[in-house]
JSON list of C-alpha atoms in Angstrom, two decimals:
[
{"chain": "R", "resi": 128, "resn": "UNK", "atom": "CA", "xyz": [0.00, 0.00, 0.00]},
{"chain": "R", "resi": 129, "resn": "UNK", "atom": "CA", "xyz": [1.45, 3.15, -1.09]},
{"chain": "R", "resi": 130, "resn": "UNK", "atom": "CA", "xyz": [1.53, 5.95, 1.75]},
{"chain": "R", "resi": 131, "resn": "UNK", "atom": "CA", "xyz": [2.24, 9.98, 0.86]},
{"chain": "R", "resi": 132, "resn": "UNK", "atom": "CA", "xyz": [3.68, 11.73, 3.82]},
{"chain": "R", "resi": 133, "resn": "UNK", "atom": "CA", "xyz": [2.75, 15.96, 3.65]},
{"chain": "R", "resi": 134, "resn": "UNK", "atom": "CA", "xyz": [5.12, 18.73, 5.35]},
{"chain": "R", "resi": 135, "resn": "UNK", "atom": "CA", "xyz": [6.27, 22.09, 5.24]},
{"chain": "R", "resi": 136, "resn": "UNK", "atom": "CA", "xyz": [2.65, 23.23, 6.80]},
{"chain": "R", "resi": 137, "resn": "UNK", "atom": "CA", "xyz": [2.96, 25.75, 9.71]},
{"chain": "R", "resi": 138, "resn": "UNK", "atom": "CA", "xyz": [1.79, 29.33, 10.81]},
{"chain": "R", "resi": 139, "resn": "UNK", "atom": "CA", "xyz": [2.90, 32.34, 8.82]},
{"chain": "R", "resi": 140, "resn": "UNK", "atom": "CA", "xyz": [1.00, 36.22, 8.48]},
{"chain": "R", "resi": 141, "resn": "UNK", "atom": "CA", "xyz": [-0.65, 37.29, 5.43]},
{"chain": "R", "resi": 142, "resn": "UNK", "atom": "CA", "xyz": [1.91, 37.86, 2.62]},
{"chain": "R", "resi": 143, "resn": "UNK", "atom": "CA", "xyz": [4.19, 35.01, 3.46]},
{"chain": "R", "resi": 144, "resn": "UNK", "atom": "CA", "xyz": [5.51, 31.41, 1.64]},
{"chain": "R", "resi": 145, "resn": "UNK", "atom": "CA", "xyz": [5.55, 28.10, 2.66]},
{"chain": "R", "resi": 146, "resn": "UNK", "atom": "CA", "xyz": [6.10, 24.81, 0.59]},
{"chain": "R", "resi": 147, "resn": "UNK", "atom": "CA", "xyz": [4.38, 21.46, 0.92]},
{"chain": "R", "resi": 148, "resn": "UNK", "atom": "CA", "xyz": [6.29, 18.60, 0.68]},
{"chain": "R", "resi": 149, "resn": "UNK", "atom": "CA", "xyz": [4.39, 14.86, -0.19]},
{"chain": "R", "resi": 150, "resn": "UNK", "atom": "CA", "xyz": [6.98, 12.18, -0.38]},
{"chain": "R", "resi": 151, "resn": "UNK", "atom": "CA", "xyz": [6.10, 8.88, -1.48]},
{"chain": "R", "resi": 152, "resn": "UNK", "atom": "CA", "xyz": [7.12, 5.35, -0.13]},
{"chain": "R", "resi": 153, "resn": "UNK", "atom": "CA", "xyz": [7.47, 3.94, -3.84]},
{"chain": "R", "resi": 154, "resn": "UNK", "atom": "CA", "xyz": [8.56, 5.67, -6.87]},
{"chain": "R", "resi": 155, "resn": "UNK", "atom": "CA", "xyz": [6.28, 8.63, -8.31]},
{"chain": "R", "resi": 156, "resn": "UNK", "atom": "CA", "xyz": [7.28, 7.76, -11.26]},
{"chain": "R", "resi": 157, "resn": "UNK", "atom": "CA", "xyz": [4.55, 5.14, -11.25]},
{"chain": "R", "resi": 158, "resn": "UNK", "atom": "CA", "xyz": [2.12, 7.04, -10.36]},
{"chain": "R", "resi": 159, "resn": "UNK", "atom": "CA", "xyz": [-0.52, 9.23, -12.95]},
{"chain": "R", "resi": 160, "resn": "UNK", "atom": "CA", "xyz": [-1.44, 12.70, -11.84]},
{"chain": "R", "resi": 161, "resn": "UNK", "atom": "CA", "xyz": [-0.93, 13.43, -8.33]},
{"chain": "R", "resi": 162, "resn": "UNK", "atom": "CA", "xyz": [-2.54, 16.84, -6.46]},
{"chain": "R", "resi": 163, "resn": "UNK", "atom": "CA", "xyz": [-2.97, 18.88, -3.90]},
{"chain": "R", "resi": 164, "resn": "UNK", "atom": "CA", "xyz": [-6.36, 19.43, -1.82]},
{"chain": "R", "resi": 165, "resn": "UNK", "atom": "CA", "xyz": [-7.16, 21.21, 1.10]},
{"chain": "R", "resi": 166, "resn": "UNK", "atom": "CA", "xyz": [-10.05, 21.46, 4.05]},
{"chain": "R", "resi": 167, "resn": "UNK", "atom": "CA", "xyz": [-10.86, 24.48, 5.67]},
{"chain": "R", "resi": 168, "resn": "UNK", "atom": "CA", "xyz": [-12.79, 24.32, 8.93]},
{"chain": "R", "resi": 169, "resn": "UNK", "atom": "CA", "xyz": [-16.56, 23.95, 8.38]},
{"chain": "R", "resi": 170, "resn": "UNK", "atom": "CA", "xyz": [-16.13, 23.36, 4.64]},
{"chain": "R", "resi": 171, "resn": "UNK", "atom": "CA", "xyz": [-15.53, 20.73, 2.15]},
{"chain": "R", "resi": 172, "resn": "UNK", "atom": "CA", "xyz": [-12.41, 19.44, 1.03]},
{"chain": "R", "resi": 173, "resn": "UNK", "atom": "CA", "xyz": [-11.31, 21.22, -2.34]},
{"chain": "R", "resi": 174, "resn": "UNK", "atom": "CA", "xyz": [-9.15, 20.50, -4.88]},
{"chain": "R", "resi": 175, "resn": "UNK", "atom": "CA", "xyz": [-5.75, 23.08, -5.41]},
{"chain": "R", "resi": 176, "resn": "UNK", "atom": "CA", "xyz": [-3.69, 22.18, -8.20]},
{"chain": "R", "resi": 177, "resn": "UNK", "atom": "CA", "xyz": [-2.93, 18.69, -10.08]},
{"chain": "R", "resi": 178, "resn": "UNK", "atom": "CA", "xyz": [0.31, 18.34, -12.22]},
{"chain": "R", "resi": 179, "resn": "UNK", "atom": "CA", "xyz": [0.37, 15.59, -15.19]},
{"chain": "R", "resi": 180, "resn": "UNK", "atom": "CA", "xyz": [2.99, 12.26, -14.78]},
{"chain": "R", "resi": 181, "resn": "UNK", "atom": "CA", "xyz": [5.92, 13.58, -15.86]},
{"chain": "R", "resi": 182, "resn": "UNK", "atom": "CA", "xyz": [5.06, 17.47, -14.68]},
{"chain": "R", "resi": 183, "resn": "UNK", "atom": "CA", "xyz": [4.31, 18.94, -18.10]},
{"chain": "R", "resi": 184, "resn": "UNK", "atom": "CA", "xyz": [0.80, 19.74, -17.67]},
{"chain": "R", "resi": 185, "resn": "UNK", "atom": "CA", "xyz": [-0.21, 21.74, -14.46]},
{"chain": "R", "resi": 186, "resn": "UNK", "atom": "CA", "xyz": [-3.99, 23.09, -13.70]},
{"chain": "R", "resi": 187, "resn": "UNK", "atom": "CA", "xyz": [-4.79, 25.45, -10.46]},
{"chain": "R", "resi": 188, "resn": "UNK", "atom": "CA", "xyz": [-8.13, 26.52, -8.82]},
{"chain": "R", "resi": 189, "resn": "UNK", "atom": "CA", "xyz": [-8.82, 29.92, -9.40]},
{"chain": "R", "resi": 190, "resn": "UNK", "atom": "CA", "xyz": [-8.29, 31.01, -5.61]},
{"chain": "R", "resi": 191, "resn": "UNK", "atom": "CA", "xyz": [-4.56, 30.41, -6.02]},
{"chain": "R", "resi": 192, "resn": "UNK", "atom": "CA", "xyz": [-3.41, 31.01, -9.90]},
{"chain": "R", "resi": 193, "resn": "UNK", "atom": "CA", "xyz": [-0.60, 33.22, -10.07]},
{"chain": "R", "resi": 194, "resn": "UNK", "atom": "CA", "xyz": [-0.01, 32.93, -5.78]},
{"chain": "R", "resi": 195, "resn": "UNK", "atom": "CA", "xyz": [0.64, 28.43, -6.03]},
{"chain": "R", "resi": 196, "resn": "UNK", "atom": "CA", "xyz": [3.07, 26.32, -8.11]},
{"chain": "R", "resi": 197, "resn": "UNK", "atom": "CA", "xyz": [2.71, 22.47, -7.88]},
{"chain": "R", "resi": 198, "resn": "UNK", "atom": "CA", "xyz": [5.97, 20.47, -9.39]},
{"chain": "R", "resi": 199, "resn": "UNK", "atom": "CA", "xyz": [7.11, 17.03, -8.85]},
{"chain": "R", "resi": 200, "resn": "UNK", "atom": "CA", "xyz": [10.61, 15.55, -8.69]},
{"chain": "R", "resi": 201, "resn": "UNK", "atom": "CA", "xyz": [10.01, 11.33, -9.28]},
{"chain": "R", "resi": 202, "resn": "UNK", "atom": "CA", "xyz": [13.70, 10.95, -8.78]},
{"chain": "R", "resi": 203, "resn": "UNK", "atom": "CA", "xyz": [13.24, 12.47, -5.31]},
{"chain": "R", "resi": 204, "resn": "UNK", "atom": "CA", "xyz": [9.76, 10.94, -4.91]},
{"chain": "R", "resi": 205, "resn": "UNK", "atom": "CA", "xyz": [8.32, 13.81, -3.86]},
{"chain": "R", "resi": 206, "resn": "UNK", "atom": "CA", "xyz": [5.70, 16.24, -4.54]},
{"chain": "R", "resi": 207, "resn": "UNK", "atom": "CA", "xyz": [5.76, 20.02, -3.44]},
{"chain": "R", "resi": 208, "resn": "UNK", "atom": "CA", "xyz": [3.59, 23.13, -3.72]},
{"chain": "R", "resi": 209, "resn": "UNK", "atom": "CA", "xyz": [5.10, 26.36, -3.28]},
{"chain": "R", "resi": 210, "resn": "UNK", "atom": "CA", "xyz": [2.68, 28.91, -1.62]},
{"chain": "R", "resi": 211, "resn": "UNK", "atom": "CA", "xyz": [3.19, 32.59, -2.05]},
{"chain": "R", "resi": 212, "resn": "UNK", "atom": "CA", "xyz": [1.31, 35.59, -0.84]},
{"chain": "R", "resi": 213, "resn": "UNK", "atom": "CA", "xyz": [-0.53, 33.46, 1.31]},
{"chain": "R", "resi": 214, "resn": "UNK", "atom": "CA", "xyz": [-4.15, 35.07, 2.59]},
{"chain": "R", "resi": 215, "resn": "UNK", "atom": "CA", "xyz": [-5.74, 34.10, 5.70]},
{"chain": "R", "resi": 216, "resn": "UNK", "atom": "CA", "xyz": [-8.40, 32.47, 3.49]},
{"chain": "R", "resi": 217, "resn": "UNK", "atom": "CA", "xyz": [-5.74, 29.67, 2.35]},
{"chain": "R", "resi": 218, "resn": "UNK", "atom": "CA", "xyz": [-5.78, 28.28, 6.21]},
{"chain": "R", "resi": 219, "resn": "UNK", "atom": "CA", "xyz": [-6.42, 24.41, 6.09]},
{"chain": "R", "resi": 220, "resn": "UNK", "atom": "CA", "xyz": [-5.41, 21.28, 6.21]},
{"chain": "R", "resi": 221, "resn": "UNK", "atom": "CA", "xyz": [-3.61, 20.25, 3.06]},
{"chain": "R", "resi": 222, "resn": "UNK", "atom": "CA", "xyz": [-3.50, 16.99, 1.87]},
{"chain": "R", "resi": 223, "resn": "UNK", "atom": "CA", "xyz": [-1.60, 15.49, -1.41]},
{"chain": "R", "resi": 224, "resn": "UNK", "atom": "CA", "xyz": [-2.74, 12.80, -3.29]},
{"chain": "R", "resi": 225, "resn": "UNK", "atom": "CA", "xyz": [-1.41, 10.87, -6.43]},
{"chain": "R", "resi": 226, "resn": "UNK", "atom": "CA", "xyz": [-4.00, 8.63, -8.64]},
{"chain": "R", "resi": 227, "resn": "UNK", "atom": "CA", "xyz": [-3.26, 5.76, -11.37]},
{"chain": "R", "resi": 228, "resn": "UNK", "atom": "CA", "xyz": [-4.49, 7.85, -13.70]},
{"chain": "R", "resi": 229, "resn": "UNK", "atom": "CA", "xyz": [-2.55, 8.67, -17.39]},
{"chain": "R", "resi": 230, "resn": "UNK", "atom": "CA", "xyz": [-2.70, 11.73, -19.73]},
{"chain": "R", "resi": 231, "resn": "UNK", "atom": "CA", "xyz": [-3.69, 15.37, -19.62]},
{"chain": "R", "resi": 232, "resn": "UNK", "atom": "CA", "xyz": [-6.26, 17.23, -17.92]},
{"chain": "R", "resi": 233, "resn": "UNK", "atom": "CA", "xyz": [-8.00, 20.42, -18.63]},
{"chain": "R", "resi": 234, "resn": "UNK", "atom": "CA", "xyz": [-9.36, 21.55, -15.28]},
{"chain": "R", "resi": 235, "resn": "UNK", "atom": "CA", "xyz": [-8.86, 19.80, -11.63]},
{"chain": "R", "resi": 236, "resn": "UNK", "atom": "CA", "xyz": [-9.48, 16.01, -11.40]},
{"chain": "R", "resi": 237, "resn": "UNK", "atom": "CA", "xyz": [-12.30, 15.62, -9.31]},
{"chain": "R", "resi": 238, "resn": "UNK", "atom": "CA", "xyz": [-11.42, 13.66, -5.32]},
{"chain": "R", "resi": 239, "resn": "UNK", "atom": "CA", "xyz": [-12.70, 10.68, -6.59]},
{"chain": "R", "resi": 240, "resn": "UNK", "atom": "CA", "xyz": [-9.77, 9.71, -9.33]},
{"chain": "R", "resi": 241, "resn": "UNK", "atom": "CA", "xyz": [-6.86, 9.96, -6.68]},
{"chain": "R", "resi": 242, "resn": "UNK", "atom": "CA", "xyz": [-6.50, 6.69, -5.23]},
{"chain": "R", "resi": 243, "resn": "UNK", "atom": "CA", "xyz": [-3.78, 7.27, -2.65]},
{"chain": "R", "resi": 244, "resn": "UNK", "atom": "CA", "xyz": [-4.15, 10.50, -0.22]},
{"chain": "R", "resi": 245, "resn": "UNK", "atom": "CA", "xyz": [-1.76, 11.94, 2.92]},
{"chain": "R", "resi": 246, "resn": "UNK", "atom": "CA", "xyz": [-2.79, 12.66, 6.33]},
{"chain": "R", "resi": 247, "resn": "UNK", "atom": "CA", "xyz": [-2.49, 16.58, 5.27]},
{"chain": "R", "resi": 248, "resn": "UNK", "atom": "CA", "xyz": [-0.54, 18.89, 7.18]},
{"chain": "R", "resi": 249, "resn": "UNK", "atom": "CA", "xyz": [-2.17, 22.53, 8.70]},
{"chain": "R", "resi": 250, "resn": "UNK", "atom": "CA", "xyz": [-1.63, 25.16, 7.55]},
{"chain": "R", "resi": 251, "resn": "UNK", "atom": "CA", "xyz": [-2.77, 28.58, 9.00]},
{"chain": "R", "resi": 252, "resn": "UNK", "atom": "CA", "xyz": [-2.14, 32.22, 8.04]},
{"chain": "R", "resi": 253, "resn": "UNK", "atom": "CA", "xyz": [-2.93, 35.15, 10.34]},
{"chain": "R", "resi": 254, "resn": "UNK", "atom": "CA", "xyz": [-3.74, 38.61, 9.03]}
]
């Protein structure tokens, strides 16, 4: 069973960085798409970015184009998401996830293709 390990989450004030990291206990290389999700308090989990196999193709929810970069390093096993100019609003738990799922993608994958998920790691920004 393949486990994804988040970190890099912690408390920073409005304007600041942080980066995820999700490293893998097998190679990434075998994985499809993997992404990044997150779960404020008192909502729903949402999707935040997804990046393609081989890291080619990227997609990002609107909340955090421009502000976000996913990449993923399969030699490394890992997964990261840079955060900049964080907003209080992008407090939650993150969670990555990686699916066994090929090809390209033209807007988020939806929860229900990723087949392997992290604990998630909080992540909380202060104004």
């Amino acid at each position: 069973q393949a486990q994804l390990v988040e970190s890099g989450g912690g408390s920073v004030q409005a304007g600041g960085s942080l980066r995820l990291s999700c490293v893998a206990s097998e190679s990434t290389s075998s994985y499809g798409y993997m992404g990044w999700f997150r779960q404020a308090p008192g909502k729903e989990r949402e999707g935040v970015a997804a990046i393609s196999t081989g890291g080619g193709r990227t997609n990002y929810a609107d909340s955090v184009k421009g502000r976000f970069t996913i990449s993923r390093d399969n030699a490394k096993n890992t997964m990261y998401l840079q955060m900049n100019s964080l907003q209080p609003e992008d407090t939650a738990v993150y969670y990555c996830a990686a699916s066994q799922l090929y090809g390209s993608f033209t807007h988020l994958p939806a929860q229900g293709a990723f087949k392997y998920w992290g604990q998630g790691t909080q992540v909380t920004v202060s104004s």
